[in-house]
PDB file of C-alpha atoms and ligand atoms in Angstrom:
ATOM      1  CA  UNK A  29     226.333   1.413 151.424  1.00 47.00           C
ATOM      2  CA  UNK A  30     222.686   1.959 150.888  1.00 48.00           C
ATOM      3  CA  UNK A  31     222.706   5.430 152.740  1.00 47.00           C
ATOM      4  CA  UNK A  32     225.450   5.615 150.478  1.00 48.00           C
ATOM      5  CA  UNK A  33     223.717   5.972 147.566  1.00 48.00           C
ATOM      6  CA  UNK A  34     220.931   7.641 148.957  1.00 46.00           C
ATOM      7  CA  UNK A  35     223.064  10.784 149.606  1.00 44.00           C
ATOM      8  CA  UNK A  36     224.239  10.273 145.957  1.00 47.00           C
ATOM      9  CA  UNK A  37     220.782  10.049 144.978  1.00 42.00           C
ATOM     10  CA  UNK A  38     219.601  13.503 146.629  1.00 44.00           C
ATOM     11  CA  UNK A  39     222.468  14.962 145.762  1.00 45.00           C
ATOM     12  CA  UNK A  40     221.801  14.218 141.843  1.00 43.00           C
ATOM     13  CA  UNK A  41     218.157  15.275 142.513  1.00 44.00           C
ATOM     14  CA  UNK A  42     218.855  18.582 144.274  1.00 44.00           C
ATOM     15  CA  UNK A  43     221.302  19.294 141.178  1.00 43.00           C
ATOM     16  CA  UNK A  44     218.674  18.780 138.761  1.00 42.00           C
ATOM     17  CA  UNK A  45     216.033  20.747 140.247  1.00 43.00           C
ATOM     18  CA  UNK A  46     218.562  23.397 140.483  1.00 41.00           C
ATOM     19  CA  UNK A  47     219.612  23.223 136.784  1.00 40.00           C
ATOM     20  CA  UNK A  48     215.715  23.399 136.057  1.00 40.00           C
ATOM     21  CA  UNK A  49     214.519  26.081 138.176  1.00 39.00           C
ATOM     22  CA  UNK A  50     217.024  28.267 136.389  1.00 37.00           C
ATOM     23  CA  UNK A  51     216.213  27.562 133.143  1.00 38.00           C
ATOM     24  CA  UNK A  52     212.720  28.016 134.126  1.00 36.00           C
ATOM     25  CA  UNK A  53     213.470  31.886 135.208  1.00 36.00           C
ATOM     26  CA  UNK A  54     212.003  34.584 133.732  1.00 35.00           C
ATOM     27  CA  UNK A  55     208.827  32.056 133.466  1.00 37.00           C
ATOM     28  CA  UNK A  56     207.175  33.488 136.295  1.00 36.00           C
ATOM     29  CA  UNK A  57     206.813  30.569 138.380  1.00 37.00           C
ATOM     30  CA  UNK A  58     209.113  30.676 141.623  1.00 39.00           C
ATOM     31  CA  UNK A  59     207.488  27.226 143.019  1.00 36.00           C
ATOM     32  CA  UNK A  60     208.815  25.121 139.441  1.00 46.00           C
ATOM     33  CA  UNK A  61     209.754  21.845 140.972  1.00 58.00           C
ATOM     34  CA  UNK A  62     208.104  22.510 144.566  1.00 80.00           C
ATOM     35  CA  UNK A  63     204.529  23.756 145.796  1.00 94.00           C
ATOM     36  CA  UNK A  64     201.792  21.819 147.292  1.00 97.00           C
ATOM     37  CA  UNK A  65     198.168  21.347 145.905  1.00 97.00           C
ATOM     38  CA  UNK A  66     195.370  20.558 148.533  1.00 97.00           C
ATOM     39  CA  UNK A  67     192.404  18.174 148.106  1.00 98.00           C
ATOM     40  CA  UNK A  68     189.466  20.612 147.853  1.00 97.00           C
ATOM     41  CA  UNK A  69     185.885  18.648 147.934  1.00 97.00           C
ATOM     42  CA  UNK A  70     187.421  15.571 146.869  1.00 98.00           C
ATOM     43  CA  UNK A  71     189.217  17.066 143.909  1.00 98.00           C
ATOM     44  CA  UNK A  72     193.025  18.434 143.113  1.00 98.00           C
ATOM     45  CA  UNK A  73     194.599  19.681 139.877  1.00 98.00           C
ATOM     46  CA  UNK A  74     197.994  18.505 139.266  1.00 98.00           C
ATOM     47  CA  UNK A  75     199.877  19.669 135.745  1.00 98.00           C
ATOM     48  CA  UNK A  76     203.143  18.812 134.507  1.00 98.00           C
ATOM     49  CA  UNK A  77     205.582  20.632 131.950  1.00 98.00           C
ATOM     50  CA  UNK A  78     209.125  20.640 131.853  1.00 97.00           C
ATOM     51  CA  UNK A  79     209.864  17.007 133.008  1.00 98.00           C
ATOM     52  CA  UNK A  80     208.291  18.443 136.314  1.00 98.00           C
ATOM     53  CA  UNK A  81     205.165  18.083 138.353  1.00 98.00           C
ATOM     54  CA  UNK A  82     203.571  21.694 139.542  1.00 97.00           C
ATOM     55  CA  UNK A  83     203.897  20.257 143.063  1.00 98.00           C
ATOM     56  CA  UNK A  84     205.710  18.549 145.435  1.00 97.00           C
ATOM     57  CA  UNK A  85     203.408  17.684 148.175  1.00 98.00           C
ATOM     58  CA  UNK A  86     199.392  16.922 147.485  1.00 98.00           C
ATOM     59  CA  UNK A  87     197.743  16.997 150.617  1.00 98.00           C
ATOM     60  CA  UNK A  88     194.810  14.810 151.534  1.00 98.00           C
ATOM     61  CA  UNK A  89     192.106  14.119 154.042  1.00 98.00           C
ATOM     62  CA  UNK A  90     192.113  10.959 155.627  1.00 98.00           C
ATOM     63  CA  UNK A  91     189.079   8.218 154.847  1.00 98.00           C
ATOM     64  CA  UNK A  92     188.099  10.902 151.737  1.00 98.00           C
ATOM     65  CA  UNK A  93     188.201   9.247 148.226  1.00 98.00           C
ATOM     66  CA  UNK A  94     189.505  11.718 145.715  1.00 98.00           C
ATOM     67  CA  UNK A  95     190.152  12.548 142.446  1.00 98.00           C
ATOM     68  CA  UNK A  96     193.643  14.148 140.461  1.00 98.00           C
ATOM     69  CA  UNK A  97     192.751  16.121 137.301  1.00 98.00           C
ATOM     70  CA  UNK A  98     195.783  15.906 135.920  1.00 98.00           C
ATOM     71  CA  UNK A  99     197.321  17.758 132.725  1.00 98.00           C
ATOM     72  CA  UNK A 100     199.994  17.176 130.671  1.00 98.00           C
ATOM     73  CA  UNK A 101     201.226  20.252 129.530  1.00 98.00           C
ATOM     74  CA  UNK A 102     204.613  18.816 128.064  1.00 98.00           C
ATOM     75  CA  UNK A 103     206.037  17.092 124.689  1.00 97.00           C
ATOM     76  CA  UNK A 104     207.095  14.135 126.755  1.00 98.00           C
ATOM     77  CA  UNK A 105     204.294  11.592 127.983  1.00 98.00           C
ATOM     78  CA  UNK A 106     203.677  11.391 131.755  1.00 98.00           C
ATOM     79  CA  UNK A 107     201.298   9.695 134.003  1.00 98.00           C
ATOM     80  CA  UNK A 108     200.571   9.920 137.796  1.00 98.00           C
ATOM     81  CA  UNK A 109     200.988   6.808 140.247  1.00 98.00           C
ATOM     82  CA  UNK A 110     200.836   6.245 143.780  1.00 98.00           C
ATOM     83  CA  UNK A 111     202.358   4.067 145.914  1.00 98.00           C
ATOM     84  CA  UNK A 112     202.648   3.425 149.903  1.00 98.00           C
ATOM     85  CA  UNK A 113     206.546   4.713 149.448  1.00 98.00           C
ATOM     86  CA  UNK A 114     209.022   4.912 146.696  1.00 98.00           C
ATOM     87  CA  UNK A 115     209.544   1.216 145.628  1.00 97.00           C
ATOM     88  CA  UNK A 116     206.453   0.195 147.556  1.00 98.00           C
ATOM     89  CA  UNK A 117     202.954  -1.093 146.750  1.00 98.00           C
ATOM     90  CA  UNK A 118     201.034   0.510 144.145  1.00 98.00           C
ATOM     91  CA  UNK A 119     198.320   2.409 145.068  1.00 98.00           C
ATOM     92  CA  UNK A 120     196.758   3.673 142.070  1.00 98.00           C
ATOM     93  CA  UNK A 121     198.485   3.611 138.371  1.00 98.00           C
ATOM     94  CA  UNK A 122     196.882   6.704 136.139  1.00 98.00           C
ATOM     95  CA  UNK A 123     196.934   6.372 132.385  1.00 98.00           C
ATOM     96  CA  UNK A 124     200.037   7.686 130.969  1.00 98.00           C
ATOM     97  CA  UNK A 125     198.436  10.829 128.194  1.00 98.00           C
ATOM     98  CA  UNK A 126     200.227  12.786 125.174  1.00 98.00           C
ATOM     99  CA  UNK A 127     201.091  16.258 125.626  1.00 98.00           C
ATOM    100  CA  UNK A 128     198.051  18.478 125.601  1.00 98.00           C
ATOM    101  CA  UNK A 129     195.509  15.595 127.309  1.00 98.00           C
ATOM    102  CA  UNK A 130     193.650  15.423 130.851  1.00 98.00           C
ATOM    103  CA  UNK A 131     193.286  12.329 132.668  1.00 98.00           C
ATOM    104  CA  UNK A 132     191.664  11.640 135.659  1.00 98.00           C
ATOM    105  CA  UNK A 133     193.169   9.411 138.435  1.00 98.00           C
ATOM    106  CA  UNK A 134     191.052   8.164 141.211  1.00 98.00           C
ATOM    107  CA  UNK A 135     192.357   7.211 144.449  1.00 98.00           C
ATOM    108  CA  UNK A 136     190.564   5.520 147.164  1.00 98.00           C
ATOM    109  CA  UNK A 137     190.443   6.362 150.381  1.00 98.00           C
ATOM    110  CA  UNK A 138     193.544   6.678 152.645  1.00 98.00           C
ATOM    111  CA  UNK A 139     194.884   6.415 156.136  1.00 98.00           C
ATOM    112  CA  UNK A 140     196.225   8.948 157.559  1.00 98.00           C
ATOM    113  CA  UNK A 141     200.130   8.641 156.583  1.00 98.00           C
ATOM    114  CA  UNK A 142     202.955   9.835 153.736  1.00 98.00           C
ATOM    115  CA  UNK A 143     202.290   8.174 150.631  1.00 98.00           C
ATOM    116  CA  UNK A 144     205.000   8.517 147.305  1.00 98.00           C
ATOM    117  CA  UNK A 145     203.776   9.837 144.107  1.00 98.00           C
ATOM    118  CA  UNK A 146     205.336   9.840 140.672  1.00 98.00           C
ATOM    119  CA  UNK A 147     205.273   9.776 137.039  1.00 98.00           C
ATOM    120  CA  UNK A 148     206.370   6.152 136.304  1.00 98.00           C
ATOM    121  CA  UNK A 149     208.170   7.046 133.228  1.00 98.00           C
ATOM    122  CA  UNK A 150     210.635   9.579 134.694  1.00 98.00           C
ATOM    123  CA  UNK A 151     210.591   8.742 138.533  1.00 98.00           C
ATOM    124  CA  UNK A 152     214.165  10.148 138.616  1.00 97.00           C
ATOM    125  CA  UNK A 153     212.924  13.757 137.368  1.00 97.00           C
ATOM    126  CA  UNK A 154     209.231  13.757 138.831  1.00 98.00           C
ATOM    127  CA  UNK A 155     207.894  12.639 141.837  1.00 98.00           C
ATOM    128  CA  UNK A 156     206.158  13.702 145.493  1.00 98.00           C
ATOM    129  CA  UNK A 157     204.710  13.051 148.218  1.00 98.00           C
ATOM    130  CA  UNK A 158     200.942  12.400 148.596  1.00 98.00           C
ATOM    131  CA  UNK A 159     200.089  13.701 152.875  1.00 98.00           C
ATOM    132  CA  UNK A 160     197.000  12.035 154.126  1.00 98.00           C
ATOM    133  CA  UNK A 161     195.816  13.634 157.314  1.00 97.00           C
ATOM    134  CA  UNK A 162     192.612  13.662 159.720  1.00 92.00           C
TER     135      UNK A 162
HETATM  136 CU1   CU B  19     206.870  11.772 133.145  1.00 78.47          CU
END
């Protein structure tokens, strides 16, 4: 039953990202809903717009601290959380921000491993996965 619903579940997610990757044509952006950001010097840049993070995947360096710069670029408020998996232990909880603000969300140090990301106000629409290696 549960992988059940799981199939559901990616099945209504690839179907949205679909819908919004066409309506996002002609925008110039062929990553919208996908794309992977890289810890640089202990820093990323994450945006959203469109009920959609500008990546998928943030990759990070094991035992490194770092810090998300992270832009709201939409009407709709987001923030950015992290947790050990979907439904897991929180991590870190960033500040949900207005359209048009900056936050930024520190994380502490990680082990090496596959950690969820998401914007707890539209987790259906907006989420990733946080890669820790080293
Ligand atoms: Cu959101």
């Amino acid at each position: 039953m549960v992988l059940t619903s799981v199939i559901a579940l990616v099945a209504l997610m690839a179907a949205c990202s679909s819908a919004s990757e066409s309506a996002a044509d002609g925008d110039g952006g062929d990553n919208t809903g996908g794309g992977t950001i890289a810890v640089t010097d202990g820093a990323a840049e994450l945006s959203a717009a469109d009920i959609a993070f500008d990546a998928n995947v943030i990759q990070a360096v094991a035992g490194e601290a770092f810090t998300i710069t992270f832009t709201n670029n939409d009407s709709a408020p987001h923030n950015v959380a992290i947790y050990t998996e979907e439904g897991g232990e929180e991590i870190v909880v960033g500040d949900v921000i207005d359209g048009g603000a900056t936050t930024e969300v520190q994380v502490d140090a990680l082990e090496a491993g596959e950690y969820f990301f998401v914007c707890d106000i539209h987790p259906g629409e907006m989420s990733g996965s946080v890669v820790v290696e080293g």
